[in-house]
C-alpha angles and dihedrals in degrees: 000000000000122000121224108239114222134174087255101052103031099091094047092049092046092051098038095109092246119100113260130208114195119197109203109205146147134217093242095050113108097195089048090056089048095057097036095092090048091052089050092051092049091048089057094044094049095040110143093017102059134016114228117202133184117213119192104213091211093055095042104036092153093058092046091049093046090058096038096244105180101151129044141245092044122159118201119196118210129191121180089353094303129106108251100169143006134203123192125194137012123311142165123270095259092056094047092044089054089054092049092050092049093067097050 
């Protein structure tokens, strides 16, 4: 299950010791809506190994600005509190799953 990223919980999730994938999205974004079910499936499949968060760029403008999010969807992958990978745009499940597996 995905976690909703907020300004209040982001730092603790990022530094929790478990890898974190953050999907930056917005309600009006068509490609974001397209990958949303895939992100949900991957969150279930990687449960316990990887935290999957969804960050609405309109609700968390500071986080989006801090990481230079200019295009959505963008997925940032964190390990030990540091960005280790980034994926921009929509993709199929196999491509996203490969990215998720690469940070474990």
